[in-house]
Coordinates of C-alpha atoms in Angstrom, one line a residue:
M1 CA -53.5 -19.4 21.1
C2 CA -54.2 -16.3 18.5
G3 CA -56.1 -14.4 17.1
I4 CA -57.3 -14.5 13.3
T5 CA -59.5 -12.9 11.2
G6 CA -59.0 -11.2 7.3
W7 CA -61.6 -10.6 4.3
I8 CA -61.8 -11.5 0.3
D9 CA -63.4 -8.5 -1.6
W10 CA -62.9 -9.9 -5.3
T11 CA -64.0 -7.1 -6.8
R12 CA -61.4 -3.8 -5.3
D13 CA -57.8 -3.7 -4.8
L14 CA -57.5 -4.5 -1.1
T15 CA -53.9 -3.3 -0.9
Q16 CA -55.5 0.1 -0.7
D17 CA -57.5 -1.0 2.8
S18 CA -54.9 -1.6 5.2
N19 CA -56.6 0.9 7.5
S20 CA -59.4 -1.8 8.1
L21 CA -57.1 -4.8 8.2
E22 CA -55.6 -2.8 11.5
R23 CA -58.2 -2.5 13.0
M24 CA -60.0 -5.5 12.9
T25 CA -56.5 -7.1 13.7
E26 CA -56.0 -5.2 16.6
T27 CA -59.6 -6.1 18.4
L28 CA -58.1 -9.7 18.7
S29 CA -54.6 -8.2 20.5
L30 CA -55.8 -9.5 24.3
R31 CA -56.4 -13.1 22.3
G32 CA -52.2 -12.5 20.9
P33 CA -50.1 -9.8 23.2
D34 CA -47.2 -11.3 22.1
A35 CA -47.0 -10.2 18.9
S36 CA -49.5 -9.0 15.3
G37 CA -48.8 -9.7 11.9
T38 CA -51.0 -9.0 8.7
W39 CA -50.7 -10.2 5.3
I40 CA -52.3 -8.0 1.9
S41 CA -53.2 -8.6 -1.1
A42 CA -55.2 -7.5 -4.6
H43 CA -58.1 -9.7 -2.7
C44 CA -57.5 -11.3 0.1
A45 CA -56.3 -9.8 3.9
L46 CA -54.6 -12.2 6.4
G47 CA -53.9 -10.2 10.3
H48 CA -52.7 -12.8 12.9
R49 CA -52.5 -11.8 17.3
R50 CA -49.9 -14.0 18.4
L51 CA -49.8 -16.5 21.7
S52 CA -46.2 -17.8 21.8
V53 CA -46.4 -21.4 22.8
I54 CA -45.1 -23.1 20.2
D55 CA -41.4 -22.4 19.0
P56 CA -41.9 -18.7 20.5
E57 CA -38.7 -17.2 18.1
N58 CA -39.9 -19.3 14.5
G59 CA -43.9 -19.4 14.6
A60 CA -44.6 -15.6 14.1
Q61 CA -47.9 -15.9 11.7
P62 CA -49.4 -14.7 9.1
M63 CA -47.0 -17.5 7.4
I64 CA -45.6 -17.4 4.7
R65 CA -45.1 -21.1 1.8
H66 CA -43.8 -22.3 -2.0
S67 CA -44.1 -25.2 -3.5
G68 CA -43.4 -25.2 -6.7
D69 CA -45.0 -21.8 -7.9
D70 CA -47.4 -22.1 -5.5
T71 CA -48.0 -19.7 -2.7
Y72 CA -50.0 -20.9 0.4
V73 CA -51.0 -18.3 3.5
V74 CA -51.8 -19.1 7.1
V75 CA -54.0 -18.0 10.5
Y76 CA -53.9 -19.9 12.5
N77 CA -54.8 -20.8 16.6
G78 CA -54.7 -23.0 18.6
E79 CA -52.1 -26.1 19.1
L80 CA -51.8 -29.9 17.2
Y81 CA -51.8 -32.2 19.6
N82 CA -49.9 -35.4 16.7
A83 CA -47.6 -32.1 15.4
L84 CA -44.4 -35.0 15.9
E85 CA -45.7 -37.2 13.7
L86 CA -47.5 -35.3 11.2
R87 CA -44.4 -33.7 11.0
K88 CA -42.0 -37.3 11.0
E89 CA -44.4 -38.6 8.1
L90 CA -44.8 -34.8 6.1
E91 CA -41.2 -35.4 6.1
S92 CA -41.3 -39.1 4.9
R93 CA -43.2 -37.3 1.9
G94 CA -40.2 -35.0 0.7
R95 CA -41.2 -31.8 2.5
S96 CA -38.9 -29.9 4.9
F97 CA -39.1 -27.5 7.6
T98 CA -37.4 -24.6 8.5
T99 CA -39.3 -24.2 12.7
T100 CA -40.4 -26.7 15.3
C101 CA -44.2 -25.1 15.5
D102 CA -47.1 -27.0 14.8
T103 CA -48.6 -24.0 12.1
E104 CA -46.0 -24.9 9.7
V105 CA -46.6 -28.8 10.2
L106 CA -50.9 -27.8 9.3
L107 CA -49.7 -25.7 6.6
I108 CA -47.2 -28.2 5.2
A109 CA -50.4 -30.7 5.9
F110 CA -52.0 -28.8 3.8
I111 CA -49.6 -28.5 1.1
E112 CA -49.0 -31.8 0.6
W113 CA -53.2 -33.6 2.0
G114 CA -54.9 -30.4 0.9
K115 CA -58.4 -30.2 2.1
A116 CA -58.3 -33.4 3.7
C117 CA -55.9 -32.5 6.3
V118 CA -57.9 -31.9 8.9
E119 CA -58.9 -35.2 9.2
R120 CA -55.3 -35.6 10.1
F121 CA -55.3 -33.5 13.1
N122 CA -55.4 -33.7 17.1
G123 CA -56.3 -30.3 18.0
I124 CA -58.2 -27.9 18.8
F125 CA -58.0 -24.6 15.8
A126 CA -59.4 -22.4 13.6
F127 CA -57.3 -21.5 10.5
A128 CA -57.6 -19.9 6.7
I129 CA -55.3 -20.6 4.2
W130 CA -55.3 -18.2 1.2
D131 CA -53.7 -20.5 -2.0
V132 CA -52.2 -17.3 -3.7
T133 CA -52.5 -20.0 -7.4
E134 CA -55.9 -20.5 -7.0
Q135 CA -57.4 -17.4 -5.7
E136 CA -58.9 -19.4 -3.0
L137 CA -59.9 -20.2 0.8
F138 CA -59.5 -22.3 2.8
L139 CA -61.4 -22.6 6.1
A140 CA -61.9 -24.8 8.9
R141 CA -63.2 -25.3 12.9
D142 CA -61.7 -28.1 15.1
R143 CA -64.6 -31.7 15.5
L144 CA -66.2 -30.1 19.2
G145 CA -65.4 -26.5 17.9
V146 CA -63.3 -25.5 21.1
K147 CA -61.0 -22.7 18.6
P148 CA -64.0 -19.9 17.7
L149 CA -64.1 -19.2 14.1
F150 CA -67.2 -16.7 13.1
Y151 CA -68.0 -15.8 9.8
S152 CA -70.0 -12.3 7.6
T153 CA -71.2 -12.6 3.4
A154 CA -71.8 -9.1 4.8
E155 CA -72.6 -6.1 1.3
G156 CA -70.9 -9.6 -1.0
L157 CA -67.6 -9.1 0.7
F158 CA -66.7 -12.5 3.0
L159 CA -65.0 -11.9 6.5
F160 CA -63.8 -13.6 8.7
G161 CA -62.4 -13.9 12.8
S162 CA -61.6 -15.1 15.8
E163 CA -64.8 -13.2 17.6
P164 CA -67.8 -10.8 16.7
K165 CA -66.1 -7.9 17.6
A166 CA -62.9 -9.1 14.9
I167 CA -65.7 -8.7 11.6
L168 CA -67.8 -5.7 14.2
A169 CA -64.6 -4.2 12.9
H170 CA -64.9 -3.7 9.4
P171 CA -67.0 -0.7 8.2
A172 CA -69.2 -3.6 6.1
V173 CA -70.5 -5.2 9.2
K174 CA -72.8 -3.7 11.5
A175 CA -74.3 -4.8 14.8
E176 CA -77.0 -5.2 13.7
V177 CA -79.9 -7.9 16.0
G178 CA -83.5 -9.7 14.5
A179 CA -86.1 -11.8 15.9
E180 CA -83.6 -14.4 16.0
G181 CA -80.9 -12.8 17.9
L182 CA -83.1 -12.1 21.0
A183 CA -84.8 -15.4 21.1
E184 CA -81.1 -16.1 21.3
V185 CA -80.7 -14.0 23.9
F186 CA -83.9 -13.9 25.3
I187 CA -85.0 -17.4 25.9
L188 CA -81.8 -19.8 25.0
G189 CA -78.8 -17.6 25.9
P190 CA -75.5 -17.9 27.5
A191 CA -76.3 -21.2 25.5
R192 CA -76.5 -19.9 21.2
T193 CA -77.9 -22.6 18.5
P194 CA -74.8 -23.9 16.6
G195 CA -74.3 -22.2 14.2
Q196 CA -75.8 -18.6 15.1
G197 CA -73.8 -14.9 15.7
V198 CA -77.1 -13.6 17.1
Y199 CA -76.4 -10.8 15.1
K200 CA -78.1 -10.7 11.9
Q201 CA -74.4 -10.1 9.5
L202 CA -72.6 -13.4 12.0
T203 CA -72.6 -16.9 11.0
E204 CA -70.7 -19.5 12.5
L205 CA -68.7 -21.7 11.7
L206 CA -69.6 -25.4 12.5
P207 CA -67.7 -27.9 14.9
G208 CA -66.2 -30.4 12.9
Q209 CA -66.8 -28.2 9.7
C210 CA -64.2 -26.5 6.9
M211 CA -65.1 -24.3 4.1
T212 CA -64.1 -23.2 0.6
V213 CA -64.4 -19.4 -0.5
N214 CA -63.4 -18.5 -4.8
R215 CA -64.4 -16.3 -6.7
E216 CA -67.1 -18.9 -7.5
G217 CA -69.1 -18.7 -4.2
L218 CA -69.2 -20.4 -0.7
R219 CA -68.9 -24.0 -0.1
K220 CA -69.0 -25.3 3.0
T221 CA -68.3 -29.1 3.7
K222 CA -68.6 -31.6 7.5
Y223 CA -65.0 -34.0 7.6
W224 CA -66.5 -35.0 11.6
S225 CA -69.6 -35.5 13.5
L226 CA -70.5 -38.4 16.4
E227 CA -71.0 -41.8 14.6
S228 CA -73.0 -44.7 16.3
H229 CA -71.6 -47.7 16.3
P230 CA -72.6 -51.3 18.5
H231 CA -70.5 -51.6 21.9
D232 CA -67.9 -54.5 22.4
E233 CA -66.0 -54.0 25.5
D234 CA -67.0 -55.3 28.6
V235 CA -67.0 -53.1 32.0
A236 CA -63.9 -53.9 32.7
A237 CA -62.8 -53.4 28.5
T238 CA -64.6 -49.8 28.5
A239 CA -62.6 -48.5 32.3
E240 CA -59.5 -50.0 30.4
H241 CA -60.3 -48.6 27.5
V242 CA -61.3 -45.3 28.7
R243 CA -58.0 -44.2 31.0
E244 CA -55.9 -45.1 28.1
L245 CA -57.2 -42.9 25.6
L246 CA -56.9 -39.5 28.8
K247 CA -53.6 -41.0 29.1
D248 CA -53.0 -40.4 25.7
T249 CA -54.5 -36.7 25.3
T250 CA -53.4 -35.2 28.5
E251 CA -49.9 -35.7 27.9
R252 CA -50.0 -35.1 24.7
Q253 CA -51.7 -31.6 26.0
L254 CA -48.8 -31.0 28.2
V255 CA -46.0 -30.7 25.9
S256 CA -45.6 -26.7 25.3
D257 CA -42.3 -24.5 25.3
V258 CA -44.0 -22.1 28.3
P259 CA -45.0 -23.0 31.4
V260 CA -48.5 -25.7 31.9
C261 CA -50.4 -25.8 34.9
T262 CA -53.5 -27.2 35.2
L263 CA -57.4 -26.1 37.4
L264 CA -58.0 -27.9 40.5
S265 CA -61.5 -28.2 41.5
G266 CA -60.8 -31.4 44.1
G267 CA -63.3 -32.5 41.5
L268 CA -62.9 -35.6 39.7
D269 CA -62.3 -35.0 36.1
S270 CA -59.8 -32.2 37.5
S271 CA -57.5 -34.1 39.8
A272 CA -57.9 -36.9 37.8
L273 CA -56.3 -34.2 34.7
T274 CA -54.0 -33.3 37.4
T275 CA -53.2 -36.4 38.2
L276 CA -52.1 -37.4 35.5
A277 CA -50.0 -34.0 34.2
V278 CA -48.1 -34.4 37.8
R279 CA -46.7 -38.5 37.1
Y280 CA -45.9 -37.1 33.6
Y281 CA -43.6 -34.5 34.5
E282 CA -42.3 -37.6 37.8
Q283 CA -41.4 -39.7 33.8
T284 CA -40.7 -37.2 32.4
G285 CA -38.4 -35.3 34.6
Q286 CA -39.9 -31.6 34.7
G287 CA -40.3 -30.5 38.7
S288 CA -44.0 -29.6 40.1
V289 CA -46.6 -29.1 38.4
H290 CA -47.8 -26.0 39.2
T291 CA -52.1 -26.1 40.1
Y292 CA -54.2 -23.6 40.7
S293 CA -57.7 -23.3 42.3
V294 CA -60.2 -20.1 42.8
D295 CA -63.1 -19.4 45.5
Y296 CA -64.8 -16.2 46.8
Q297 CA -64.5 -14.1 50.3
D298 CA -66.1 -15.1 53.1
N299 CA -68.0 -18.3 50.5
D300 CA -67.2 -20.4 53.2
K301 CA -69.4 -18.5 56.3
H302 CA -72.0 -18.6 53.5
F303 CA -72.5 -21.4 52.0
K304 CA -75.0 -23.9 52.3
A305 CA -75.3 -27.0 50.4
H306 CA -78.1 -27.8 47.8
A307 CA -79.0 -30.5 45.2
F308 CA -76.9 -28.6 42.0
Q309 CA -74.4 -27.6 44.4
P310 CA -73.7 -30.3 47.3
N311 CA -70.3 -28.9 48.9
S312 CA -68.3 -26.4 48.9
D313 CA -63.7 -27.0 47.1
A314 CA -61.7 -26.2 49.4
P315 CA -61.4 -29.2 51.0
W316 CA -61.2 -31.8 48.5
I317 CA -58.7 -29.2 47.1
E318 CA -56.4 -29.3 49.7
R319 CA -56.7 -33.6 50.1
M320 CA -55.8 -33.3 46.3
T321 CA -52.6 -31.3 46.9
T322 CA -51.4 -32.9 49.7
H323 CA -51.5 -36.5 48.4
L324 CA -49.9 -34.8 45.1
G325 CA -47.3 -32.7 46.6
T326 CA -48.9 -29.6 43.7
I327 CA -47.3 -26.4 44.1
H328 CA -50.9 -24.7 45.3
H329 CA -51.9 -21.2 44.2
P330 CA -55.0 -20.3 45.6
I331 CA -57.3 -17.5 44.0
Q332 CA -59.8 -15.5 45.8
F333 CA -61.8 -12.5 44.7
D334 CA -64.3 -10.6 46.7
T335 CA -67.5 -9.1 45.7
P336 CA -66.7 -5.3 44.0
E337 CA -64.4 -6.9 42.1
L338 CA -67.3 -10.1 40.3
V339 CA -69.1 -6.7 39.8
A340 CA -66.4 -4.7 38.2
A341 CA -66.0 -7.4 35.7
L342 CA -68.5 -8.7 35.1
R343 CA -68.2 -5.8 32.3
D344 CA -65.5 -7.4 30.8
A345 CA -66.3 -10.2 30.8
T346 CA -69.3 -8.8 28.7
L347 CA -66.8 -7.2 25.6
A348 CA -64.5 -10.5 26.0
R349 CA -68.3 -13.3 24.6
D350 CA -69.6 -9.8 22.4
L351 CA -72.4 -10.6 24.4
P352 CA -74.4 -11.0 27.6
G353 CA -72.8 -14.0 29.2
M354 CA -73.0 -16.7 32.3
A355 CA -72.8 -13.4 34.2
D356 CA -70.6 -13.7 36.9
V357 CA -69.8 -17.4 36.3
D358 CA -67.7 -15.8 33.6
A359 CA -66.7 -12.3 35.1
S360 CA -65.2 -14.9 38.2
L361 CA -63.8 -16.9 35.2
L362 CA -62.5 -14.1 33.9
L363 CA -60.7 -12.5 36.6
F364 CA -59.4 -16.7 37.4
C365 CA -57.4 -16.1 34.4
R366 CA -56.3 -13.1 34.8
E367 CA -54.4 -14.3 37.9
I368 CA -52.9 -17.4 36.4
K369 CA -51.8 -15.5 33.3
K370 CA -49.6 -14.2 35.9
G371 CA -47.8 -17.8 36.6
A372 CA -48.1 -19.9 33.4
T373 CA -49.2 -19.3 30.3
V374 CA -50.4 -23.3 29.5
A375 CA -53.5 -24.3 31.5
I376 CA -55.3 -27.2 31.8
S377 CA -59.0 -27.6 32.8
G378 CA -61.7 -30.5 33.0
E379 CA -64.5 -28.9 30.0
A380 CA -66.5 -31.9 29.4
A381 CA -66.6 -34.3 30.6
D382 CA -70.0 -33.6 32.3
E383 CA -71.6 -33.4 28.8
I384 CA -69.2 -36.5 27.5
F385 CA -70.0 -38.8 30.8
G386 CA -72.6 -38.2 31.8
G387 CA -72.6 -36.0 35.2
Y388 CA -75.2 -33.0 35.3
P389 CA -78.1 -34.1 37.9
W390 CA -80.1 -33.9 34.6
F391 CA -79.3 -36.8 33.1
H392 CA -80.0 -38.3 36.4
R393 CA -83.7 -36.8 37.3
E394 CA -87.2 -37.1 35.2
E395 CA -88.5 -34.3 35.2
A396 CA -85.1 -33.5 33.4
L397 CA -85.6 -36.9 31.2
N398 CA -89.5 -36.2 30.8
A399 CA -89.4 -32.5 29.3
S400 CA -89.5 -31.7 25.7
T401 CA -86.7 -28.9 25.6
F402 CA -83.3 -28.6 26.3
P403 CA -83.1 -29.5 30.3
W404 CA -81.0 -27.3 30.9
S405 CA -83.8 -24.6 29.8
L406 CA -86.9 -26.1 31.9
A407 CA -87.2 -22.0 33.0
S408 CA -88.4 -21.2 29.4
S409 CA -92.1 -19.8 30.6
M410 CA -90.6 -18.1 33.3
R411 CA -88.2 -16.6 31.0
A412 CA -90.6 -15.3 28.5
E413 CA -92.3 -13.4 31.1
L414 CA -89.5 -11.5 31.1
L415 CA -90.5 -9.8 27.5
A416 CA -92.3 -7.3 26.6
P417 CA -95.4 -8.4 25.0
D418 CA -94.3 -6.6 21.4
V419 CA -91.5 -8.5 21.9
A420 CA -93.0 -11.8 22.6
D421 CA -95.4 -11.7 19.9
W422 CA -92.5 -11.3 17.9
I423 CA -90.2 -13.1 18.5
K424 CA -91.9 -15.9 19.8
P425 CA -89.7 -17.3 22.2
L426 CA -91.3 -21.1 23.8
D427 CA -91.8 -21.5 19.8
Y428 CA -88.4 -20.7 18.8
I429 CA -86.5 -22.6 21.8
G430 CA -88.9 -26.1 21.2
D431 CA -87.6 -25.4 17.4
R432 CA -84.7 -25.2 18.9
Y433 CA -85.3 -28.3 20.5
S434 CA -87.3 -30.6 17.7
Q435 CA -83.9 -29.9 15.5
A436 CA -81.2 -30.9 18.0
I437 CA -83.2 -34.3 18.7
A438 CA -83.4 -35.3 15.0
E439 CA -80.2 -34.9 14.1
V440 CA -79.2 -37.3 16.8
P441 CA -77.6 -40.2 15.1
H442 CA -79.3 -43.3 16.1
L443 CA -78.6 -47.3 15.5
D444 CA -81.5 -49.2 14.6
G445 CA -83.4 -51.5 17.1
E446 CA -82.3 -48.9 20.4
S447 CA -85.4 -49.4 23.5
E448 CA -87.3 -46.0 25.2
Q449 CA -85.1 -45.2 27.2
V450 CA -81.5 -45.7 25.4
R451 CA -83.3 -43.7 22.5
R452 CA -83.9 -41.4 25.5
M453 CA -80.4 -41.0 27.0
R454 CA -78.3 -40.9 23.1
Q455 CA -80.4 -37.5 22.9
M456 CA -79.1 -36.0 26.2
S457 CA -76.1 -37.2 25.7
Y458 CA -75.9 -35.9 22.5
L459 CA -78.1 -32.1 23.3
N460 CA -75.1 -31.6 26.1
I461 CA -72.1 -33.0 23.8
T462 CA -73.6 -30.4 20.7
R463 CA -75.9 -28.1 22.3
F464 CA -74.5 -27.4 26.4
M465 CA -70.8 -28.1 26.2
P466 CA -70.2 -25.1 23.6
T467 CA -71.6 -22.2 25.7
L468 CA -68.2 -24.1 28.7
L469 CA -65.8 -24.3 26.4
D470 CA -68.0 -20.6 24.0
R471 CA -67.1 -18.8 27.8
K472 CA -63.5 -21.4 28.9
D473 CA -62.3 -19.7 25.2
R474 CA -63.3 -16.2 24.9
M475 CA -62.2 -15.5 28.7
S476 CA -59.7 -17.5 29.2
M477 CA -58.0 -15.3 25.7
A478 CA -59.9 -12.1 27.2
A479 CA -55.9 -13.0 29.6
G480 CA -53.9 -14.2 27.1
L481 CA -53.6 -17.2 29.0
E482 CA -54.4 -21.0 26.7
V483 CA -57.0 -23.5 28.2
R484 CA -56.5 -27.2 27.1
V485 CA -59.5 -29.5 27.9
P486 CA -58.1 -33.2 27.2
F487 CA -61.8 -34.3 27.3
C488 CA -62.4 -32.9 24.6
D489 CA -59.8 -35.1 22.2
H490 CA -62.4 -36.3 19.5
R491 CA -61.5 -40.6 20.1
L492 CA -62.3 -40.2 23.3
V493 CA -65.2 -38.3 22.1
Q494 CA -66.6 -40.7 19.9
Y495 CA -66.0 -43.6 21.9
V496 CA -67.3 -42.3 25.5
W497 CA -70.8 -41.5 22.7
N498 CA -71.5 -44.9 21.8
I499 CA -71.5 -46.8 25.6
P500 CA -74.7 -47.6 26.0
W501 CA -76.0 -46.2 29.2
E502 CA -75.6 -48.5 31.6
I503 CA -71.8 -48.7 31.4
K504 CA -71.5 -45.6 32.0
A505 CA -73.5 -45.2 35.0
A506 CA -71.3 -47.7 36.6
G507 CA -72.3 -48.3 40.2
D508 CA -75.5 -46.4 39.2
R509 CA -73.3 -43.2 39.5
E510 CA -73.1 -40.5 37.3
K511 CA -69.6 -40.3 36.2
G512 CA -69.5 -44.3 36.7
I513 CA -67.5 -45.5 33.8
L514 CA -64.9 -42.9 34.7
R515 CA -64.3 -43.1 37.8
K516 CA -64.1 -47.0 36.5
A517 CA -61.2 -46.2 35.2
L518 CA -59.2 -43.8 37.5
K519 CA -59.6 -46.4 40.0
G520 CA -55.8 -47.1 41.2
V521 CA -55.4 -43.3 40.2
L522 CA -57.6 -41.2 42.1
P523 CA -58.2 -41.5 46.2
D524 CA -60.8 -43.1 46.9
D525 CA -62.8 -41.0 48.5
V526 CA -62.2 -38.4 46.0
L527 CA -63.1 -41.0 43.5
T528 CA -66.5 -41.3 45.2
R529 CA -66.8 -37.3 45.4
K530 CA -70.4 -36.6 44.5
K531 CA -70.3 -33.9 41.6
S532 CA -70.1 -30.0 42.4
P533 CA -70.1 -27.7 39.9
Y534 CA -68.2 -25.0 39.0
P535 CA -67.6 -22.9 42.0
K536 CA -69.8 -19.7 42.3
T537 CA -70.5 -16.4 45.5
H538 CA -73.2 -16.9 48.1
N539 CA -72.5 -13.8 49.2
P540 CA -75.6 -12.5 49.9
N541 CA -73.2 -8.9 49.0
Y542 CA -73.8 -9.8 45.5
L543 CA -77.3 -10.3 45.2
A544 CA -78.1 -6.8 46.5
A545 CA -75.0 -6.1 44.6
V546 CA -76.1 -6.9 41.0
K547 CA -80.3 -6.8 42.4
G548 CA -79.1 -2.8 42.3
L549 CA -77.5 -2.9 39.1
L550 CA -79.9 -3.7 37.6
L551 CA -82.5 -1.6 39.6
D552 CA -80.8 1.2 38.0
V553 CA -80.7 0.3 35.0
L554 CA -84.4 -0.1 35.6
N555 CA -84.9 3.7 36.5
D556 CA -82.9 4.8 33.8
P557 CA -85.7 5.7 31.1
S558 CA -82.2 5.9 28.2
S559 CA -81.8 2.0 28.8
P560 CA -81.9 0.4 26.0
I561 CA -83.2 -3.1 27.4
L562 CA -86.5 -1.2 28.2
P563 CA -88.6 -1.3 24.9
L564 CA -87.1 -5.0 24.8
I565 CA -88.2 -6.0 28.4
N566 CA -91.2 -6.0 30.6
V567 CA -90.5 -3.7 32.9
S568 CA -92.9 -4.5 36.0
K569 CA -92.5 -8.6 36.5
V570 CA -88.7 -7.9 36.7
R571 CA -89.5 -5.8 39.3
E572 CA -90.9 -7.8 40.8
I573 CA -88.3 -10.2 41.0
A574 CA -86.5 -8.8 42.2
D575 CA -88.6 -7.7 45.4
S576 CA -89.5 -11.0 46.5
S577 CA -88.1 -14.5 47.9
T578 CA -86.9 -15.2 43.8
A579 CA -84.2 -13.2 44.2
S580 CA -82.9 -15.2 46.8
S581 CA -83.5 -19.1 45.6
N582 CA -81.2 -21.5 44.0
I583 CA -83.4 -23.0 41.9
P584 CA -81.5 -22.2 38.2
W585 CA -83.3 -20.9 35.4
F586 CA -80.5 -21.7 33.2
G587 CA -77.9 -25.0 33.6
Q588 CA -76.8 -25.0 37.3
L589 CA -75.3 -22.5 38.4
M590 CA -77.3 -19.3 36.9
S591 CA -80.1 -19.2 39.3
G592 CA -81.5 -14.5 41.5
P593 CA -78.7 -13.2 41.5
Q594 CA -77.1 -14.1 37.8
L595 CA -80.4 -13.4 36.2
F596 CA -80.8 -10.1 37.0
A597 CA -76.5 -9.7 36.7
Y598 CA -77.2 -11.3 33.2
L599 CA -80.4 -8.6 32.9
Y600 CA -77.5 -6.1 33.5
Q601 CA -75.0 -8.2 30.8
V602 CA -77.7 -7.1 27.8
N603 CA -78.6 -4.2 28.3
L604 CA -74.4 -3.5 28.8
W605 CA -74.4 -5.2 25.8
L606 CA -76.9 -3.6 23.6
K607 CA -75.7 0.0 24.8
E608 CA -71.8 -0.6 24.3
Y609 CA -72.5 -2.5 20.8
G610 CA -74.1 0.5 20.1
V611 CA -76.9 -2.7 19.1
S612 CA -79.9 -2.3 16.1
I613 CA -82.9 -4.2 16.6
K614 CA -84.6 -5.0 13.4

């Protein structure tokens, strides 16, 4: 994985401004700790930071290739999992290669097939290709948005970057936030509306979207989206289809020239991927698989089961590592480390995020990086297969809002009255919800129940899943670790999208069809384990620590968050029993302690980035 950035200016010679390109590129150094490269011409500047995974010796970027009299330059972040097939096809068409890296495959594919090349790619990617002859920049992002790509048209320029920080490093872009940005942070956050960059001058290219920039302007095209079709296979055939797709995508994503490990929680998703990895390593003679798990100091003493986190991971991790014979690395953190990492997690996102859920993942990735460069993770299975509690709870199914945002009224009360009047938080989330529902591709003749479950799946895939993919990308790349997510293979997502709910929930269980698909792959007790989310700390010391951080913010008259919030209401919550509540205000994991940590992160973000509210 890597970091990419650059800009276009038709009005002046960019070769006189190499310093700006260097600054923008350097902001992404954590994403690409192994190498740095820039390319600059009169009107286009491209920067790249590299994390070497495939062909470390020859994959330097920006990469330049010639075809006849034409010259093409690419910066690319991602992995093509069908690079070998594409290379063979391109060679059969007369194309030649000088490296074994997928960057060259991607660039030659563009030279051969033009903009339609994206339809042939299986992978996770964000890239920009400059056509020197046509004086045109082509950018694209993978179908599910695993890899990020932001852009700005400030002051008539076109700027882009893997993360907001790269664009904010250019002098033409200011860290300004308006009413929409504040609504994103305070009522939707840490989720974001697709395409919303929060900063006023920033937009995000949508998943499955590509863009062309030339002297005539900017043109965006959607090259992939979910399509609804009747599903004709029975339960047994569906389970077999799911198993084969998952096996294929996992094995594709195990290809690497550097060490690969898996993240293991002992749950259904990570156990399945780890088992498939172990089997593949055995078949290919690659030795033992290394697995990593995360936990917290004294969690065994303080853990209390509840509806959103029914059991702890530790016994199940031991069950799977013993069963598979992996080389396991248990990682554990204590409260002071989690609290200290809140700042780095905010800087990694360029926005307030998922509090200790982000911070712990960042610390976890740093530890993994000591022994591996690539990790396999089970993100997205719950969104795709219907694993979250809100797929199965009437109050969420009947709510006219995002099911992970049922506490919107409480959140709105935390705003200063004049800010609430300005951004109208409840209207904002209502509009964003209506927008999402209007996008759902329904089939004619669907019953109300079928329509609702399709809507829930769509909301999760297009609105909630990006939040977790953002988290995984920013925290892992801030540690120089590449994390691959096999459940995000677009073939699997498209297939499962059309599985009827009664088959998805086969056996009256969450992710029922996935459990059937994994019969004989996983031990029966692991196969039937009730879903438990990513682990968080239950140590009361964490609540005390983040409450103290927030109270320090509230007691400091220079804190930039103060004019934006209802300080007395926040103090009231800090002093009440709600502070230790397990009732989430966002998702499954963000309850009382995470609310305090999130507001602390908001203040930190406003301060560190010098955000102007306009």
